[in-house]
CSV table of C-alpha atoms in Angstrom, one decimal:
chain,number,residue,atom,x,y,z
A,248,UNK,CA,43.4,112.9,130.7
A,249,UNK,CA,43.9,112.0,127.4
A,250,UNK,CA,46.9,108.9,127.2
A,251,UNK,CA,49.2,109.3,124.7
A,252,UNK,CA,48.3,105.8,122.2
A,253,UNK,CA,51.7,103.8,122.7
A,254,UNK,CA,52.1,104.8,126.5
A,255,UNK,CA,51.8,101.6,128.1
A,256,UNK,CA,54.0,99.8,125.3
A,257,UNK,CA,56.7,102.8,126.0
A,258,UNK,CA,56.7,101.6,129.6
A,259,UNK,CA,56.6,98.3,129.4
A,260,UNK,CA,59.3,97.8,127.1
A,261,UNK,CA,61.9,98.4,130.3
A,262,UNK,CA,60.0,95.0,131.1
A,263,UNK,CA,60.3,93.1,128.4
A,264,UNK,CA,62.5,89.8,128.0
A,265,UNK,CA,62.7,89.3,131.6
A,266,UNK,CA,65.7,87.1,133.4
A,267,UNK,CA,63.9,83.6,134.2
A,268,UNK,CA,65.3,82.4,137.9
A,269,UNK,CA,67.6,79.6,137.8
A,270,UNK,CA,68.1,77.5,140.9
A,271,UNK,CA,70.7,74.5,140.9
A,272,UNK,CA,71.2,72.1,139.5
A,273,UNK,CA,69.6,72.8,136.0
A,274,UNK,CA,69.8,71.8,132.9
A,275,UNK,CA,69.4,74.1,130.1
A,276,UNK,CA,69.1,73.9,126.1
A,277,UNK,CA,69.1,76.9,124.1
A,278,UNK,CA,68.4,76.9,120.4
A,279,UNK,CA,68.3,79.9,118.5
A,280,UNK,CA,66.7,79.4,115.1
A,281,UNK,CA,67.0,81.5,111.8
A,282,UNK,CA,63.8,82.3,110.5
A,283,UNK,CA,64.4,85.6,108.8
A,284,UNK,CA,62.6,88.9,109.6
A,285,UNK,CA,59.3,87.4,108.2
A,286,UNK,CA,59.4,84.4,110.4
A,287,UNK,CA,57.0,85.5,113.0
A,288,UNK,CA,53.8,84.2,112.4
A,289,UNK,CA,55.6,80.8,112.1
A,290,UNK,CA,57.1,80.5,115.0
A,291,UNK,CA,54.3,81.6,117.7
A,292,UNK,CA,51.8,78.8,115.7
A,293,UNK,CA,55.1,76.7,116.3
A,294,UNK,CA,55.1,77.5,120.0
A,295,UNK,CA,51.0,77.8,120.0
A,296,UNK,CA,51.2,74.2,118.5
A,297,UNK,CA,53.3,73.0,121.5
A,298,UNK,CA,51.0,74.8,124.3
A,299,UNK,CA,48.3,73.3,122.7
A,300,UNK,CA,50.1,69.7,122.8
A,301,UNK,CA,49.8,70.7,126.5
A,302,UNK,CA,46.5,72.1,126.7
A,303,UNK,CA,47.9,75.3,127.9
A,304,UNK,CA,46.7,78.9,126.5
A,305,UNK,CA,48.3,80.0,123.4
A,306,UNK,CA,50.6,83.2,123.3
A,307,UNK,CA,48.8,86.4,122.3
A,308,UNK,CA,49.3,87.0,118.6
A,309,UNK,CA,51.9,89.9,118.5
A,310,UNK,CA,54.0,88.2,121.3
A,311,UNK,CA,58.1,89.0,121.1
A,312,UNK,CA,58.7,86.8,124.3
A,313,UNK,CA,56.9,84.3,127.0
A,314,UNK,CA,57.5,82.5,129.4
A,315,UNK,CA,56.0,79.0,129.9
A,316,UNK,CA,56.1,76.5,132.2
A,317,UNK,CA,55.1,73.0,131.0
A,318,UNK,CA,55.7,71.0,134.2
A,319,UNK,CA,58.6,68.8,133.5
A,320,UNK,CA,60.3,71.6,131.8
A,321,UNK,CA,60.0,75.6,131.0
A,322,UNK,CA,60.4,77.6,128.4
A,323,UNK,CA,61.8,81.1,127.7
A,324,UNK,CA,60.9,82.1,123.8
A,325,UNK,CA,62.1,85.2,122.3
A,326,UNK,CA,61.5,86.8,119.1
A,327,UNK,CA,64.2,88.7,117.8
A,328,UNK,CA,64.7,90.6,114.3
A,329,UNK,CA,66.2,87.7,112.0
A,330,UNK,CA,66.0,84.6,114.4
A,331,UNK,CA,64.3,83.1,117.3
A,332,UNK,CA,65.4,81.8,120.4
A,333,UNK,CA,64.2,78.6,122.7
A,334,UNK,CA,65.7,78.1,125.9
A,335,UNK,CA,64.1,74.9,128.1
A,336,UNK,CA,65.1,74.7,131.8
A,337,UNK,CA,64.8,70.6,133.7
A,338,UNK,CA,65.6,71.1,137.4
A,339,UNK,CA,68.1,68.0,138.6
A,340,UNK,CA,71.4,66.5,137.4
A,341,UNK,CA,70.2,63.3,135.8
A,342,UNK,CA,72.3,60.6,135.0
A,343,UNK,CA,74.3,62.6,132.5
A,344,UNK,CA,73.0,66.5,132.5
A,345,UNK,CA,74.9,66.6,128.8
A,346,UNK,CA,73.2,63.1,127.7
A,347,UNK,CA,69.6,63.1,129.7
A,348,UNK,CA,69.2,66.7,129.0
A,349,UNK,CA,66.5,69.1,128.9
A,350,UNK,CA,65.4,68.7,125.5
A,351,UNK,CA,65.0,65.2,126.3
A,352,UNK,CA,61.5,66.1,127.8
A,353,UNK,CA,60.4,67.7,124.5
A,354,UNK,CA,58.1,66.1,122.4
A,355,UNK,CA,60.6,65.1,119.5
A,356,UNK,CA,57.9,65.7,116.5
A,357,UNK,CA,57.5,69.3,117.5
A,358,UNK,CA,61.6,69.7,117.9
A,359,UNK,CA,61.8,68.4,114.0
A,360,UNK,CA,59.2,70.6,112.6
A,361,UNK,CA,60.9,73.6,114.1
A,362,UNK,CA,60.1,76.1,111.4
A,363,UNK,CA,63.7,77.6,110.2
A,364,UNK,CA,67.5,76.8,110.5
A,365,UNK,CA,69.7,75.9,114.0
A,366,UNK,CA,72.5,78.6,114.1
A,367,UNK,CA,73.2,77.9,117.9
A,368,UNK,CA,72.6,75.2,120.2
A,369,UNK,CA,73.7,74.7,123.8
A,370,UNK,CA,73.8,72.6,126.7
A,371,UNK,CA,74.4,74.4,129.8
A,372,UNK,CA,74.3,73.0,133.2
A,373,UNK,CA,74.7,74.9,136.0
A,374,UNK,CA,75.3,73.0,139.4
A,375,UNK,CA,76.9,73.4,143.2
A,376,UNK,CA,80.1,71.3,143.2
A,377,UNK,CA,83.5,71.1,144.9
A,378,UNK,CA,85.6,73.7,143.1
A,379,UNK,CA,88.4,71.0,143.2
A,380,UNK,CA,86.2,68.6,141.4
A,381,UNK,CA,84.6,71.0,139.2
A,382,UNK,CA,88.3,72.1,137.7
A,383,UNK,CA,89.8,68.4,137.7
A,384,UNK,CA,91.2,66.8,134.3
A,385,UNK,CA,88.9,63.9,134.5
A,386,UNK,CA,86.0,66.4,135.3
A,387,UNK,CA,86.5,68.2,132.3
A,388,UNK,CA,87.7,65.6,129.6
A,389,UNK,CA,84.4,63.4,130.1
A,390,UNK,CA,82.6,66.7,129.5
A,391,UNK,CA,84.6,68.6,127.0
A,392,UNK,CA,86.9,66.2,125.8
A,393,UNK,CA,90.4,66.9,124.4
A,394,UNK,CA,88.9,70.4,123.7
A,395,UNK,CA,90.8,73.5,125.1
A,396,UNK,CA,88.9,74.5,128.0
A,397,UNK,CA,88.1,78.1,128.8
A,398,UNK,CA,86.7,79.9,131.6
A,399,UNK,CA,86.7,82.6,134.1
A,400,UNK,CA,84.7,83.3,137.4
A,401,UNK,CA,81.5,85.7,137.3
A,402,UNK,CA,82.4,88.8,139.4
A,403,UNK,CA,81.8,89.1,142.7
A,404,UNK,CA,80.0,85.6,143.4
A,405,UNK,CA,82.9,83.8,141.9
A,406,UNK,CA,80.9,81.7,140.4
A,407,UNK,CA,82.8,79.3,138.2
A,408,UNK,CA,82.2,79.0,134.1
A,409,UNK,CA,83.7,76.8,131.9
A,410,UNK,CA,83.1,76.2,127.6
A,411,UNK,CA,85.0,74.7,124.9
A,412,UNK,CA,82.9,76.8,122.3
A,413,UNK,CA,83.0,73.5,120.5
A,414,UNK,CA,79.9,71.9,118.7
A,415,UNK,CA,79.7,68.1,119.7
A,416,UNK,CA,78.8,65.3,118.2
A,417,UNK,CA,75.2,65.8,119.4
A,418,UNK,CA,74.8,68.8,117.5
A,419,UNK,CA,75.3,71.2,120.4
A,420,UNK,CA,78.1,73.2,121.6
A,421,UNK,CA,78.6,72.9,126.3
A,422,UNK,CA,78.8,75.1,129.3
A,423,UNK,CA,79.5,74.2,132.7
A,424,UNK,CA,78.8,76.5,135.4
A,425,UNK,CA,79.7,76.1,138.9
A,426,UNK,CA,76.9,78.1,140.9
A,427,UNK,CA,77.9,80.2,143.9
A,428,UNK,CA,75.3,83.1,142.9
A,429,UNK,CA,73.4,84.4,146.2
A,430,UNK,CA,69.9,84.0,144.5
A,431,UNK,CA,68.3,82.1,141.6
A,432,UNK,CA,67.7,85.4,139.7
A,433,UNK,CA,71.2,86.3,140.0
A,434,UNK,CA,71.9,82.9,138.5
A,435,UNK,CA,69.0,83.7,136.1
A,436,UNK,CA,70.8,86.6,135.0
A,437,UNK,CA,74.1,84.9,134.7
A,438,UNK,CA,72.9,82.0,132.5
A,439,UNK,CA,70.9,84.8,130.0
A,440,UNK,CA,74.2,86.4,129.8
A,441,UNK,CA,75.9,83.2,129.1
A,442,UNK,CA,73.4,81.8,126.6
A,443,UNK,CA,73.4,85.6,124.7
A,444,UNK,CA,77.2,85.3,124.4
A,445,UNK,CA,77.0,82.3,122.3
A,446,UNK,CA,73.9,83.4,120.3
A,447,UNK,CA,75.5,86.9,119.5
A,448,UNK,CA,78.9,86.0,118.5
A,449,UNK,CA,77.5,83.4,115.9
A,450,UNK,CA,75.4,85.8,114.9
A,451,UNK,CA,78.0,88.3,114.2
A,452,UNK,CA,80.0,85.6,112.6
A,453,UNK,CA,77.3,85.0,109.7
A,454,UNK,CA,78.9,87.9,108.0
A,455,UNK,CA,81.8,85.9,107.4
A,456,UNK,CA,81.0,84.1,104.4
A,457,UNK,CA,79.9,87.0,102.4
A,458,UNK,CA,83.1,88.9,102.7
A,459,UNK,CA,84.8,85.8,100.7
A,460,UNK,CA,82.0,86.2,98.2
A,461,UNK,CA,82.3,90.2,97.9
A,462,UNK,CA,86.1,89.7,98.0
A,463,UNK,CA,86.2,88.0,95.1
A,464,UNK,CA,83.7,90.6,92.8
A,465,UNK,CA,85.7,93.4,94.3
A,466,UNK,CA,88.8,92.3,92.9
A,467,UNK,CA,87.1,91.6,89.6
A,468,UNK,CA,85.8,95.1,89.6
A,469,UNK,CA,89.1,96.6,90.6
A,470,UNK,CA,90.5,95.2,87.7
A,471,UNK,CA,87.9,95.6,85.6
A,472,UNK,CA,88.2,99.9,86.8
A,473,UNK,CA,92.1,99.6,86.3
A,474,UNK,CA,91.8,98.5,82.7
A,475,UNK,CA,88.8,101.5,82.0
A,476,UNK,CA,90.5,104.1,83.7
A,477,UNK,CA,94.0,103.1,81.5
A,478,UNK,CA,91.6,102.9,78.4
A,479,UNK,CA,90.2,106.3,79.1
A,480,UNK,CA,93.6,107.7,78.7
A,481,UNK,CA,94.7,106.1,75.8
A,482,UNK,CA,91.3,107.0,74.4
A,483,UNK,CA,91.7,109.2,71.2
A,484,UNK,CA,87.8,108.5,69.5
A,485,UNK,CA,84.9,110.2,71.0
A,486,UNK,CA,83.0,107.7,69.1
A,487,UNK,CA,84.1,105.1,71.5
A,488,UNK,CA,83.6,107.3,74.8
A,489,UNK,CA,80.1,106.6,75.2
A,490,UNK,CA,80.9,102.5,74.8
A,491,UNK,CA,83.4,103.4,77.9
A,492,UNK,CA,80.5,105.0,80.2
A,493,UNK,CA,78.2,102.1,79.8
A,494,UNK,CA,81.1,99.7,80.5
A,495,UNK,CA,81.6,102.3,83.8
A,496,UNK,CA,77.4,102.5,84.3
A,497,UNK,CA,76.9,98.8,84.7
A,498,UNK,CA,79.9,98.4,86.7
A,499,UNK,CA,78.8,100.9,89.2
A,500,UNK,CA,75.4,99.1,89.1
A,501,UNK,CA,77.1,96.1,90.3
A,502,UNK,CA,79.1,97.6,93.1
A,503,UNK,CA,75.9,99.5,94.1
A,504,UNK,CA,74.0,95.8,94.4
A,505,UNK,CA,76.4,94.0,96.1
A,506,UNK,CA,76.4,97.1,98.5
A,507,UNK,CA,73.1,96.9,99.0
A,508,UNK,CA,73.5,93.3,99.5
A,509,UNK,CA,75.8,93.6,102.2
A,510,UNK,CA,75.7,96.6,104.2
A,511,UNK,CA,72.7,95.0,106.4
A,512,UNK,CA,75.0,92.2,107.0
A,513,UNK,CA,77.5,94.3,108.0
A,514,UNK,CA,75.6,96.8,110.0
A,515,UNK,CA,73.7,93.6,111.8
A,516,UNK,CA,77.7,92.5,112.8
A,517,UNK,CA,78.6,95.1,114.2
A,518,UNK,CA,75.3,95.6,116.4
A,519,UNK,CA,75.7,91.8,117.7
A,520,UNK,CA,79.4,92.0,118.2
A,521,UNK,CA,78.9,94.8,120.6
A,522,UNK,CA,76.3,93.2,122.2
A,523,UNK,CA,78.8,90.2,122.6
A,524,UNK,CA,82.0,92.8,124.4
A,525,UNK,CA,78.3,94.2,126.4
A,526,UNK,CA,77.2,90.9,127.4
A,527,UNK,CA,81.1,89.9,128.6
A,528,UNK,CA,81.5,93.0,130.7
A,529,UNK,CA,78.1,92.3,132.1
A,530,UNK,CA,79.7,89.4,133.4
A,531,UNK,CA,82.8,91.1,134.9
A,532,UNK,CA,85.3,88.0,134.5
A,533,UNK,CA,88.1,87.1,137.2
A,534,UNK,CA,90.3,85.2,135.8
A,535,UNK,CA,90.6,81.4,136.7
A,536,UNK,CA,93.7,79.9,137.7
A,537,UNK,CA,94.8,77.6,134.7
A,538,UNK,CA,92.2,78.7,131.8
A,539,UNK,CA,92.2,81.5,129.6
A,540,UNK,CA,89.3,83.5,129.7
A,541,UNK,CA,86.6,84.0,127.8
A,542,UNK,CA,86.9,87.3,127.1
A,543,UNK,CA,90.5,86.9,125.6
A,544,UNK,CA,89.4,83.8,124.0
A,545,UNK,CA,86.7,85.6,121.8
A,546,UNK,CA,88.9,88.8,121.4
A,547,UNK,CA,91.6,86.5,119.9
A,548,UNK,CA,89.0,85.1,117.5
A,549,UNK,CA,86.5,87.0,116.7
A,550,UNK,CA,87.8,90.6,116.7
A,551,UNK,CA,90.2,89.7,113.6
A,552,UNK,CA,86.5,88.4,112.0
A,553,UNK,CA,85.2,91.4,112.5
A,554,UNK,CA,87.8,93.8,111.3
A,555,UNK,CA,88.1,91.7,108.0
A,556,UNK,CA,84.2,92.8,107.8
A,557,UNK,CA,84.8,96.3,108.5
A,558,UNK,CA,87.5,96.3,106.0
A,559,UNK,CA,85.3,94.8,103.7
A,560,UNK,CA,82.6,97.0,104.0
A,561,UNK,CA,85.1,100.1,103.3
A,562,UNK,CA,86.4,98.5,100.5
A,563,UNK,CA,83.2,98.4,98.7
A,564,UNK,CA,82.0,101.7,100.0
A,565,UNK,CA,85.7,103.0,98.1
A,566,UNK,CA,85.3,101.0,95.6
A,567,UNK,CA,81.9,102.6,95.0
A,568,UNK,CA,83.3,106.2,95.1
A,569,UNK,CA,86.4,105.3,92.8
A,570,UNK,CA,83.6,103.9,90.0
A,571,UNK,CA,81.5,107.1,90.8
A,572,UNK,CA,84.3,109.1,90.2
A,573,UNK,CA,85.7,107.6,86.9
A,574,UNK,CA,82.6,108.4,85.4
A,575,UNK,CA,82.3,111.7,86.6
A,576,UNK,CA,85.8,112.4,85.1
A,577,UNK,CA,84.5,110.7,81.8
A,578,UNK,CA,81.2,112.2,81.5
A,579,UNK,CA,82.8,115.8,82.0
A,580,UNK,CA,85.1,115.0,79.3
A,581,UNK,CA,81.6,113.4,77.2
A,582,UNK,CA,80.3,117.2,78.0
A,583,UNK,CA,83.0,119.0,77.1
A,584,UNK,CA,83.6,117.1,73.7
A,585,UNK,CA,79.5,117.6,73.3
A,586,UNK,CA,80.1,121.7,73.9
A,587,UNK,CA,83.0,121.7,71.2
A,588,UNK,CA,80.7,120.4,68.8
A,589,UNK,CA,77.7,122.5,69.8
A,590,UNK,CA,79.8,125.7,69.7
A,591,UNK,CA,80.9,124.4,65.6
A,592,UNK,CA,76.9,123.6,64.8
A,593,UNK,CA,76.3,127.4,66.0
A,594,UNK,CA,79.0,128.9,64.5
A,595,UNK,CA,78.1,126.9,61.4
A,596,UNK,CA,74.3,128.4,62.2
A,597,UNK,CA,75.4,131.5,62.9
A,598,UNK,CA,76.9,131.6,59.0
A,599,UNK,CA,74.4,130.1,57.2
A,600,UNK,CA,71.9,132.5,59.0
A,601,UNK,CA,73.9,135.5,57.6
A,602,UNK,CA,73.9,134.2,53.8
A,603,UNK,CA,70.1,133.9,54.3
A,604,UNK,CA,69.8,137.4,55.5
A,605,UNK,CA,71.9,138.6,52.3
A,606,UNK,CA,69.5,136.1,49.9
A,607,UNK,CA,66.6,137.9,51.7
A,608,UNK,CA,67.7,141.3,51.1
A,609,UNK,CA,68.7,140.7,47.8
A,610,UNK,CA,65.2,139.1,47.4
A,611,UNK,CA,64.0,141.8,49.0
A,612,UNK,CA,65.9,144.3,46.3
A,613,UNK,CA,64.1,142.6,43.2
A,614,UNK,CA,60.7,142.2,44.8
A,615,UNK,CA,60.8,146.0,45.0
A,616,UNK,CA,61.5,146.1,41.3
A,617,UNK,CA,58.7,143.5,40.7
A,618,UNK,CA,55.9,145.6,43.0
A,619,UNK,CA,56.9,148.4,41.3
A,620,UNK,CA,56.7,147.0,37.7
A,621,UNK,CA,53.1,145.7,38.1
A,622,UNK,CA,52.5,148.9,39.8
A,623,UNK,CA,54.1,150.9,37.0
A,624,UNK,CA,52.1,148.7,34.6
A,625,UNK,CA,48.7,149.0,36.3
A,626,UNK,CA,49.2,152.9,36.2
A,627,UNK,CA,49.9,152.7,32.2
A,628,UNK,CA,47.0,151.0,31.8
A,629,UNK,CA,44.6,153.4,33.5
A,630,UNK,CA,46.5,155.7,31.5
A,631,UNK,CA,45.9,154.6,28.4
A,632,UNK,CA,42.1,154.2,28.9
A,633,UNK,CA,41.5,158.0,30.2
A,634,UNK,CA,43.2,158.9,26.8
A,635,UNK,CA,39.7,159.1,25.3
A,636,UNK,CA,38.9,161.0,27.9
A,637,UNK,CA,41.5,163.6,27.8
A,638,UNK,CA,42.8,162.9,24.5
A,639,UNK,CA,45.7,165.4,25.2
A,640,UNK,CA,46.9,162.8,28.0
A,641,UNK,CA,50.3,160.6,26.7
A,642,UNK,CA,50.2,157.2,28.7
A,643,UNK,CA,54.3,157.0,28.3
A,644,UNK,CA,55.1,160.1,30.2
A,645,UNK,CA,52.4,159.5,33.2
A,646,UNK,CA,54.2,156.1,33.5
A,647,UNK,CA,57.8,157.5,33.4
A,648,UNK,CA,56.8,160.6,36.0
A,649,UNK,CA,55.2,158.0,38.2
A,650,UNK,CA,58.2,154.9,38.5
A,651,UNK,CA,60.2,156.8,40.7
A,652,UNK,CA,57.4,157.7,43.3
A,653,UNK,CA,56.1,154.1,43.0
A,654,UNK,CA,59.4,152.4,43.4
A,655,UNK,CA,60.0,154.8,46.7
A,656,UNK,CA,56.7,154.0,48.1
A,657,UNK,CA,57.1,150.2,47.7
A,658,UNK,CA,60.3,150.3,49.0
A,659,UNK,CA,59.2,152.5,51.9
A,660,UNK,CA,56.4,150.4,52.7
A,661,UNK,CA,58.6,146.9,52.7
A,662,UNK,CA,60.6,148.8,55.1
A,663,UNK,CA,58.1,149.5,57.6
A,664,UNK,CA,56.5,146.0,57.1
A,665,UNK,CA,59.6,144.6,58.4
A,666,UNK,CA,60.3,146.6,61.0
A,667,UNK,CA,56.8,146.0,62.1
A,668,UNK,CA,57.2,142.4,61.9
A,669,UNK,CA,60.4,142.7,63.9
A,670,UNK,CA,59.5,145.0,66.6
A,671,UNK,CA,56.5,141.8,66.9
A,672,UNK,CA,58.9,139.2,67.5
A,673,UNK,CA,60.9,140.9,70.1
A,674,UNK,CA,58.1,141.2,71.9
């Protein structure tokens, strides 16, 4: 049977970005890194350069996501629309897991040339330890600090998490997970979750610096609409209207750039904070006794974020229909000043055409008289010159008995000449 040509990528997309299993302890990095939606090619030479450090095979060329192991470390890489995502697994505690972590194994050249920007980085270590311990001050502050400490326990395996959501003086923000999962790819799974939390939310925050940016030109086109709307009704020259619509054309072209601008930004908030409230109920938080959680956390933080985006992406998209509609009011009143003025340049046609029509026909009057004249004076001279041959002939009175026939045929016949000609152009 004939395979439909995308088939197998169809099925094996349920497949794709699989969990990586996770046994304790571990120490994990993750890094994602901004490369933009044309970063790519970049970053698979990037990882091909490190497999070849290695002498491992290189990722195919249209990879989104592989899994490597390199011996004293693995790696998870993931390609996703706008950014990239590195997340390297050491087995064992080490003297410090937050010190001798696992991007201490990592060739340090290739972790500089890292093509692109750090958004998030994280230290997680996930490890079996006495609850007590694992929840004591001392415990904490010589991991987190003087931070506030947040946390919950994973659903049904109560396994224990702890973050700060702080970035240290390393460069790297640290979670602490207390591992009572049932099997490494349950653990796997909960770490993914984990790590995606963090990259999600600070992805959804990037939106946050544009709405100070489009605050501000929103304001300055408010006001700019306020003071052309009040000059539209004082407006008393429709010389000046036309001065008013381009003041109201490039201001709508502005509003319409800095929407384009911004409603990817937006939409790509929106997408990644839902993935973040996904990613939390994944986890299916119990609370921990003595630390908010982290679902109340973000929803304290975060969810005011990203209603100020929302709002701000309706108050350009109103902003937008309040410019659009200014100049639909002022180019119906541009329309209706232009038909007022066409209606007086008929009217004023419409009465010069009449005067032409009685020049014509007075025109037309004397150039029966001149027809008939040269007529009249052709006939007197045939007249005159059949004298000889009928001398009883008298030139005068064949002249005077002809005029009136002639004038009526000439007239007659610039009649019908017309209404030829007319009966023509209706047609």
């Amino acid at each position: 049977m004939k395979e439909f040509s995308t088939r197998h990528i169809l099925n094996n997309e349920v497949h794709s970005r699989p969990f990586i299993q996770v046994g304790s302890p571990t120490r994990c990095c993750h890094m994602a890194i901004l490369t933009g939606e044309a970063g790519q090619n970049a970053d698979l030479e990037h990882l091909a350069a490190l497999c070849r450090h290695y002498n491992l095979p290189t990722p195919p060329a249209d990879s989104k996501h592989q899994i490597i192991d390199f011996g004293t470390f693995r790696l998870k890489w993931e390609r996703h629309t706008e950014f990239c995502s590195y997340t390297f697994l050491r087995k064992g505690k080490g003297d410090d897991p937050f010190k001798d972590t696992a991007l201490s194994v990592v060739p340090e050249e290739w972790i500089k040339s890292v093509p692109g920007e750090l958004l998030v980085g994280v230290h997680l270590f996930i490890d079996r330890i006495d609850e007590d311990q694992f929840t004591s001050r001392d415990y904490l502050e010589n991991i987190f600090g003087d931070n506030l400490v947040v946390g919950a326990r994973a659903g049904s395996s109560g396994t224990q998490i702890l973050t700060d959501f702080q970035i240290h003086g390393d460069g790297f923000s640290r979670i602490l997970v207390n591992d009572s999962c049932s099997s490494e790819t349950q653990a796997g799974r909960l770490v993914q979750r984990l790590l995606e939390i963090e990259t999600y939310r600070m992805m959804a925050m990037l939106a946050m610096p544009l709405t100070g940016e489009i605050s501000q030109v929103t304001r300055e086109v408010e006001q700019e609409l306020a003071d052309v709307v009040q000059q539209m009704m004082d407006l008393d020259d429709p010389a000046r209207e036309h001065e008013v619509l381009d003041r109201l054309t490039r201001m709508a072209a502005r509003v319409e750039h800095l929407s384009a601008g911004s409603t990817f930004r937006f939409n790509a908030t929106k997408a990644y904070y839902t993935l973040v409230e996904k990613r939390i109920d994944n986890i299916k938080e119990v609370p921990l006794t003595g630390f908010q959680t982290v679902s109340s956390f973000l929803q304290r933080r975060i969810a005011p974020a990203m209603r100020t985006c929302v709002s701000m992406e309706d108050r350009v998209a109103n902003l937008s229909r309040r410019v659009n509609r200014a100049s639909t009011l002022l180019q119906t009143r541009i329309n209706t000043t232009l038909q007022a003025q066409n209606k007086q340049l008929l009217e004023s046609m419409d009465r010069r055409a009449r005067v032409q029509l009685r020049l014509q026909q007075t025109v037309e009057g004397l150039s029966v008289v001149a027809i008939s004249y040269y007529a009249l004076g052709i006939i007197n001279y045939m007249a005159q010159g059949s004298k000889k041959v009928l001398p009883s002939l008298d030139p005068y009175l064949v002249t005077a008995l002809a005029a009136p026939l002639v004038i009526l045929g000439v007239a007659w016949g610039l009649r019908r000449l017309h209404r030829v000609i007319r009966k023509a152009s209706e047609e």
